[in-house]
CSV table of C-alpha atoms in Angstrom, one decimal:
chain,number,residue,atom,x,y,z
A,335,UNK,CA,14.1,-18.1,2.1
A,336,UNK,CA,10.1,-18.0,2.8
A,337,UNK,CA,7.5,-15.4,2.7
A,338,UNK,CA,7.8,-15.2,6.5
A,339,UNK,CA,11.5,-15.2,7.2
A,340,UNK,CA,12.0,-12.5,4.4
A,341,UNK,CA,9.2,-10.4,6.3
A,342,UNK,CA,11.3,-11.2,9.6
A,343,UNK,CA,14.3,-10.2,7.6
A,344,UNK,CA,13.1,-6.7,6.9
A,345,UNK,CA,11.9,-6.0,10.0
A,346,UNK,CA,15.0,-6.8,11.8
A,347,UNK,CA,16.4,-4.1,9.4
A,348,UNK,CA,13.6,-1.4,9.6
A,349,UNK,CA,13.8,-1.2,13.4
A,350,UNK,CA,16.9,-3.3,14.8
A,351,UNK,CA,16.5,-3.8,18.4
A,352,UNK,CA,14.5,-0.8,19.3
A,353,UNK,CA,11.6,-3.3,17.6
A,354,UNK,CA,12.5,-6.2,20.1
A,355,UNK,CA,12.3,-4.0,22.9
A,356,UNK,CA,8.6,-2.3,22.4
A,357,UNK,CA,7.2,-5.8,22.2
A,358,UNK,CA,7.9,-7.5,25.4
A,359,UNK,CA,4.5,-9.2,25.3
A,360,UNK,CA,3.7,-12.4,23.8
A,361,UNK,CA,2.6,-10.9,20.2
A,362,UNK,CA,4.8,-10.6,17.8
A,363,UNK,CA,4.7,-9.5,14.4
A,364,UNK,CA,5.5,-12.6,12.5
A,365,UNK,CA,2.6,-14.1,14.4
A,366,UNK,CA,0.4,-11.4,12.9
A,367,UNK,CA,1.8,-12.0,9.2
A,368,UNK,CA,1.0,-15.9,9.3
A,369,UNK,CA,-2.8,-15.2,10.1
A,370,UNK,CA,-2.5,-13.0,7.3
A,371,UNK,CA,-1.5,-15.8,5.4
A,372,UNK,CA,-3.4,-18.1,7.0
A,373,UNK,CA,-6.7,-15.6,6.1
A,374,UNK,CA,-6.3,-15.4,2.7
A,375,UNK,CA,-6.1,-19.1,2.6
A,376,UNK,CA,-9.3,-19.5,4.2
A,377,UNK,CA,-11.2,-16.9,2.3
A,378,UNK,CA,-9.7,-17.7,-1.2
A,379,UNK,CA,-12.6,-18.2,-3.7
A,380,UNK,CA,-12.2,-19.6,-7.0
A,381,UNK,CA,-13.6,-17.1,-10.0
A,382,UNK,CA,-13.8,-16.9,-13.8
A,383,UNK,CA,-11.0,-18.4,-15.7
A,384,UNK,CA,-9.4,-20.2,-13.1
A,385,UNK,CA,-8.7,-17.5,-10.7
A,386,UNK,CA,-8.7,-17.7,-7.0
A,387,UNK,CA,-9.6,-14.6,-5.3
A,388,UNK,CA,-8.4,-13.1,-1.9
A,389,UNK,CA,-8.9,-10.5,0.6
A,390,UNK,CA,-6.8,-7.4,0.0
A,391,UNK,CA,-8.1,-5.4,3.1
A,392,UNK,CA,-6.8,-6.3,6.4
A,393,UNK,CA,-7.7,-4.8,9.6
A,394,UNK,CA,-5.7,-6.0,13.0
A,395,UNK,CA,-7.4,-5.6,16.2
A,396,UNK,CA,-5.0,-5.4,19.2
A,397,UNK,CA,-5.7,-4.7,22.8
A,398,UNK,CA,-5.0,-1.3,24.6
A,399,UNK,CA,-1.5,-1.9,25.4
A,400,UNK,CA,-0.7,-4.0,22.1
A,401,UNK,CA,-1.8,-0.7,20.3
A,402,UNK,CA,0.5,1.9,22.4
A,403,UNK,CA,3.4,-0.4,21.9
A,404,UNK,CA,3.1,-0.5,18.0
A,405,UNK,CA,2.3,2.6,17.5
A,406,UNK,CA,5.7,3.9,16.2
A,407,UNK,CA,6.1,1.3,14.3
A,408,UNK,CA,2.6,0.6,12.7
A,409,UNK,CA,3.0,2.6,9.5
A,410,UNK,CA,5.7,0.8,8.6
A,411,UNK,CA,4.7,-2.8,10.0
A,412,UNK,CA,1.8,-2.3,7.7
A,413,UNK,CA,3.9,-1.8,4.6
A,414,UNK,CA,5.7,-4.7,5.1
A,415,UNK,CA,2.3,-6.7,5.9
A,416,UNK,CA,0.7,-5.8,3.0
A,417,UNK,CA,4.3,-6.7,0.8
A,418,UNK,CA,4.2,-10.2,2.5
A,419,UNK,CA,0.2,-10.4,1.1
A,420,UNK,CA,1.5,-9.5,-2.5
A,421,UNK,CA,4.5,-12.0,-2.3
A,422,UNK,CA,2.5,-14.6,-0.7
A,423,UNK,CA,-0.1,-14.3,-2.9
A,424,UNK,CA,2.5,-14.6,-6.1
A,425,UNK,CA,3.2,-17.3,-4.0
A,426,UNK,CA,0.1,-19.4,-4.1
A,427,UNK,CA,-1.0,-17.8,-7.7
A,428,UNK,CA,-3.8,-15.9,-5.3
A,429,UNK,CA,-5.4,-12.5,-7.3
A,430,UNK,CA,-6.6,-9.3,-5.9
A,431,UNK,CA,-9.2,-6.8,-7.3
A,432,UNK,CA,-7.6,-4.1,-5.6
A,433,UNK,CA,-4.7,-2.4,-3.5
A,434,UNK,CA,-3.5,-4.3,-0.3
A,435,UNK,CA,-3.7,-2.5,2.9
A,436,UNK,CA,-3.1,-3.8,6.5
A,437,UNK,CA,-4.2,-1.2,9.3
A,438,UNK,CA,-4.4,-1.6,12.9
A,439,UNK,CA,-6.9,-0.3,15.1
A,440,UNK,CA,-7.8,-1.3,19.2
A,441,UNK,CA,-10.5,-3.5,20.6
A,442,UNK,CA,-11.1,-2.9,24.4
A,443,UNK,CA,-12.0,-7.1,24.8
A,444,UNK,CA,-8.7,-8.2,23.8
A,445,UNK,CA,-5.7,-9.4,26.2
A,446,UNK,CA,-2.5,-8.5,25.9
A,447,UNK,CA,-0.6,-10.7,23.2
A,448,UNK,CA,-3.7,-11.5,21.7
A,449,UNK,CA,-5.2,-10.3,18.5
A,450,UNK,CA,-7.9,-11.0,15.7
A,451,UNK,CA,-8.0,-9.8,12.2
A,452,UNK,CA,-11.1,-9.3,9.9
A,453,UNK,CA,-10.5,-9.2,6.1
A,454,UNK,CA,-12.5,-7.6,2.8
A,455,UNK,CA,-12.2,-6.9,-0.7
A,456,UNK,CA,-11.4,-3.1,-1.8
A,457,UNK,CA,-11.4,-2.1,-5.8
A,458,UNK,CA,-8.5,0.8,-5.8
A,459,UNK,CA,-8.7,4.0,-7.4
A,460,UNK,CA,-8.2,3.2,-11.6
A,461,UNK,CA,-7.7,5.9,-14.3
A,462,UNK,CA,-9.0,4.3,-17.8
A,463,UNK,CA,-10.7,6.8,-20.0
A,464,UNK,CA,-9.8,9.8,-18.5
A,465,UNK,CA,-11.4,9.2,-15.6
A,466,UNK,CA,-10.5,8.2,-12.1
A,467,UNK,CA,-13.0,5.4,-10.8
A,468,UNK,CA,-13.0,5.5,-6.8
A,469,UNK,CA,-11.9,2.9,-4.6
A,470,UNK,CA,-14.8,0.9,-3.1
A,471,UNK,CA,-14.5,-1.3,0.1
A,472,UNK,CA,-16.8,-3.6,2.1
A,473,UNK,CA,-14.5,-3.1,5.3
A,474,UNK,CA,-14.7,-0.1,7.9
A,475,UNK,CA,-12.6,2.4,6.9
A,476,UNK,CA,-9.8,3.0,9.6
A,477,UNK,CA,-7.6,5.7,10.6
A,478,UNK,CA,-6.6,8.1,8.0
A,479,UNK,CA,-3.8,10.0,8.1
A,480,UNK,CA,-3.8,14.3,7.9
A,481,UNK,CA,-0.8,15.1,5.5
A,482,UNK,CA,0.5,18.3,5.6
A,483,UNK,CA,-0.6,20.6,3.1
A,484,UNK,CA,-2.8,18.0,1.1
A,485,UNK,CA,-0.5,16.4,-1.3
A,486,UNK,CA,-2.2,15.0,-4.1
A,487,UNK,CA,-2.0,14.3,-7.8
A,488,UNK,CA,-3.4,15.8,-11.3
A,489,UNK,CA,-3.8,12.9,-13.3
A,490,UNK,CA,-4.2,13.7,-17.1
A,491,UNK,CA,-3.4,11.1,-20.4
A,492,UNK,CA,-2.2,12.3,-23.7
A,493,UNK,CA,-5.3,11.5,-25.2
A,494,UNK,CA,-6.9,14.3,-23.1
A,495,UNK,CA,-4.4,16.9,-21.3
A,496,UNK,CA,-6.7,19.2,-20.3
A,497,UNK,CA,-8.7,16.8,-18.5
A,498,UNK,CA,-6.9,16.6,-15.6
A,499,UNK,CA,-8.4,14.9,-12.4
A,500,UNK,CA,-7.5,14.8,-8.9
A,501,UNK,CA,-6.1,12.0,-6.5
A,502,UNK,CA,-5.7,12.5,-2.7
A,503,UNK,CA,-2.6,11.0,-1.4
A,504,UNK,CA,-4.2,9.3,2.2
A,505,UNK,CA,-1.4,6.6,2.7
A,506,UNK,CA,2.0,6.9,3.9
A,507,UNK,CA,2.8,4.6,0.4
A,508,UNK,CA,1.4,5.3,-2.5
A,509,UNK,CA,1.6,2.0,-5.2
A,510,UNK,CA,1.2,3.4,-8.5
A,511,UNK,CA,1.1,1.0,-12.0
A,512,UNK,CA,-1.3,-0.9,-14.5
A,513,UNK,CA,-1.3,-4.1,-11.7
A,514,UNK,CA,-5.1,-4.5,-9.8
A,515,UNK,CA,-3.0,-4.2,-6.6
A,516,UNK,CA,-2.3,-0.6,-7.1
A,517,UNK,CA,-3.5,2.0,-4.7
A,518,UNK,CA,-3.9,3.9,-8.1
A,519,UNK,CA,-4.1,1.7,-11.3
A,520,UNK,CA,-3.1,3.1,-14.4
A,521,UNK,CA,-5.0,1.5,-17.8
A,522,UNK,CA,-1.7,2.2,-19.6
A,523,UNK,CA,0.1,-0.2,-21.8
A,524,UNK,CA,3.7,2.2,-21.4
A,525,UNK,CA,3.3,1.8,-17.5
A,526,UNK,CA,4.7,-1.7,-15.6
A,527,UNK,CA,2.3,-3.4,-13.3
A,528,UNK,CA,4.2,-2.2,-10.0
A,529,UNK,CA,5.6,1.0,-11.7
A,530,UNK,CA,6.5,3.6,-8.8
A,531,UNK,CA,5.4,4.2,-5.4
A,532,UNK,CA,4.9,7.9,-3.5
A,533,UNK,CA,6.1,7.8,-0.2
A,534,UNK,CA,5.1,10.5,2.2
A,535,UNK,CA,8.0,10.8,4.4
A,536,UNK,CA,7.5,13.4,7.1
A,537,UNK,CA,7.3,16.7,5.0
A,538,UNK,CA,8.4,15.0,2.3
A,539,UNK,CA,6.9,13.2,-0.5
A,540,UNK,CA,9.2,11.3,-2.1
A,541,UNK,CA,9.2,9.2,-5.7
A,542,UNK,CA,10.6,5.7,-6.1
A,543,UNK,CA,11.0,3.8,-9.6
A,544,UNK,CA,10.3,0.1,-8.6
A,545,UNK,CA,12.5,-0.8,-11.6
A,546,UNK,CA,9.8,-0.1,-14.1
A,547,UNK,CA,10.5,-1.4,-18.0
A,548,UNK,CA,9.8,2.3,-19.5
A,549,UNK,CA,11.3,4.2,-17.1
A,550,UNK,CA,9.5,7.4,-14.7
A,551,UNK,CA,10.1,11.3,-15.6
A,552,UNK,CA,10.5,14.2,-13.7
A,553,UNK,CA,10.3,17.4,-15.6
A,554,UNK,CA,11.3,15.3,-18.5
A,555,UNK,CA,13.6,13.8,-17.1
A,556,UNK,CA,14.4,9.5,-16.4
A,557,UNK,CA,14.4,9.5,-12.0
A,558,UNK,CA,15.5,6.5,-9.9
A,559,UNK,CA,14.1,8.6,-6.7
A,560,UNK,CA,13.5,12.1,-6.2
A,561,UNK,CA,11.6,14.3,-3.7
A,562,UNK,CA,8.3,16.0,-5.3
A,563,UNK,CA,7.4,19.6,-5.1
A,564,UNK,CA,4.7,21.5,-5.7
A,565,UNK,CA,4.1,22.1,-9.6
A,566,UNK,CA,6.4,18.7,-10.1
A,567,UNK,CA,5.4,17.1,-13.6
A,568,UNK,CA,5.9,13.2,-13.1
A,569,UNK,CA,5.2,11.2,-17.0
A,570,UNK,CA,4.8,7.6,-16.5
A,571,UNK,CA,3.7,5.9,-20.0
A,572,UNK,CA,1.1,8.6,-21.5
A,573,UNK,CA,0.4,9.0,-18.5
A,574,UNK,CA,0.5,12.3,-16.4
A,575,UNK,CA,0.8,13.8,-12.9
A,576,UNK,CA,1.2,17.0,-11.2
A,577,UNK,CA,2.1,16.9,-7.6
A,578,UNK,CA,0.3,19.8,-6.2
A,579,UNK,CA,0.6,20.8,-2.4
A,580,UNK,CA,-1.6,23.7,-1.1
């Protein structure tokens, strides 16, 4: 099964037919994931060592009504856009610098069913020596999301405990591991490249082990998926984070 028909796969799961019916117009998602593809092919650049570089910033420009219809569904449609970019990527043996993010936004010249996409490079957040670097991006930033209660995260290492720094959680999914794709890369050698993700699911902020080789901790203690709260001490590696929720 392809890139695209596992995307189409998922989404007939995330949404069933509630999904077919919001989109009566001529776009469709799976039209939206192949120019996705079809960007990263175009803007692919070939680096150092033999790597081929790609965008990893996506925004999708829909018209008025395009945008009303979607947005229920646009969190998660994003997700699942920006998965199909990683496995695609993996795919075609494409890199990124940075995390992969696909947001939507509305463009007053567009017709219904029609849609454009611009593309740029973003360097994600990355703790290495103590010290969390901040992501920089060449495209717009678009809409951000208002959390309740500001979750975020205390990020210390063993080599400094005291030194603890703070992390905003901004996305609905958080990617967290040593892998350039992270939203928040880890320089850790006891964390996997795709380690665990934080999803913030309505009031809650849930953690997910992505079936990482060392394992994540709550409190200690080895967690498949567990909902955080405030004061919760997540180890992944030597590395360290306190949830914290004003």
């Amino acid at each position: 099964m392809g890139v695209l028909q596992r995307f189409e796969r998922r989404l007939e799961g995330l949404v069933e037919g509630a999904f077919a019916r919001a989109f009566k117009s001529d776009l469709q998602p799976v039209e939206v994931a192949s120019a996705v593809q079809r960007e990263m092919d175009e803007r692919a650049a070939i680096v150092a060592q033999g790597r081929t570089l790609v965008p990893n910033d996506f925004v999708v420009e829909l018209s008025t009504t395009d945008s009303e219809r979607l947005q229920v569904y646009a969190d998660s449609i994003s997700h699942e856009l920006a998965n199909l970019a990683r496995e695609y990527a993996k795919e075609q043996g494409y890199s990124f610098v940075g995390p992969v993010r696909v947001r939507f936004e509305t463009a007053d010249d567009l017709a219904v069913g029609l849609f454009r996409i611009r593309s740029g490079v973003i360097r994600g957040a990355t703790v290495e020596q103590d010290e969390i670097r901040k992501p920089v991006t060449d495209v717009p930033a678009g809409r951000s999301h208002a959390f309740e209660g500001r979750p975020r995260l205390l990020v210390s290492t063993q080599d400094d405990p005291q030194g603890q720094r703070s992390y905003d959680l901004t996305t609905p999914v958080t990617l967290l591991g040593r892998g350039t794709d992270c939203d928040l890369r880890l320089v850790d050698p006891g964390v996997s490249r795709h380690h665990a993700e934080l999803r913030v699911e309505g009031p809650q902020v849930m953690l997910v082990d992505l079936g990482s080789t060392n394992g994540t901790f709550v409190n200690g203690q080895p967690v498949r998926r567990i909902e955080l709260q405030n004061g919760t001490r997540v180890t992944l590696g030597r590395t360290t984070l306190v949830f914290r929720r004003d």
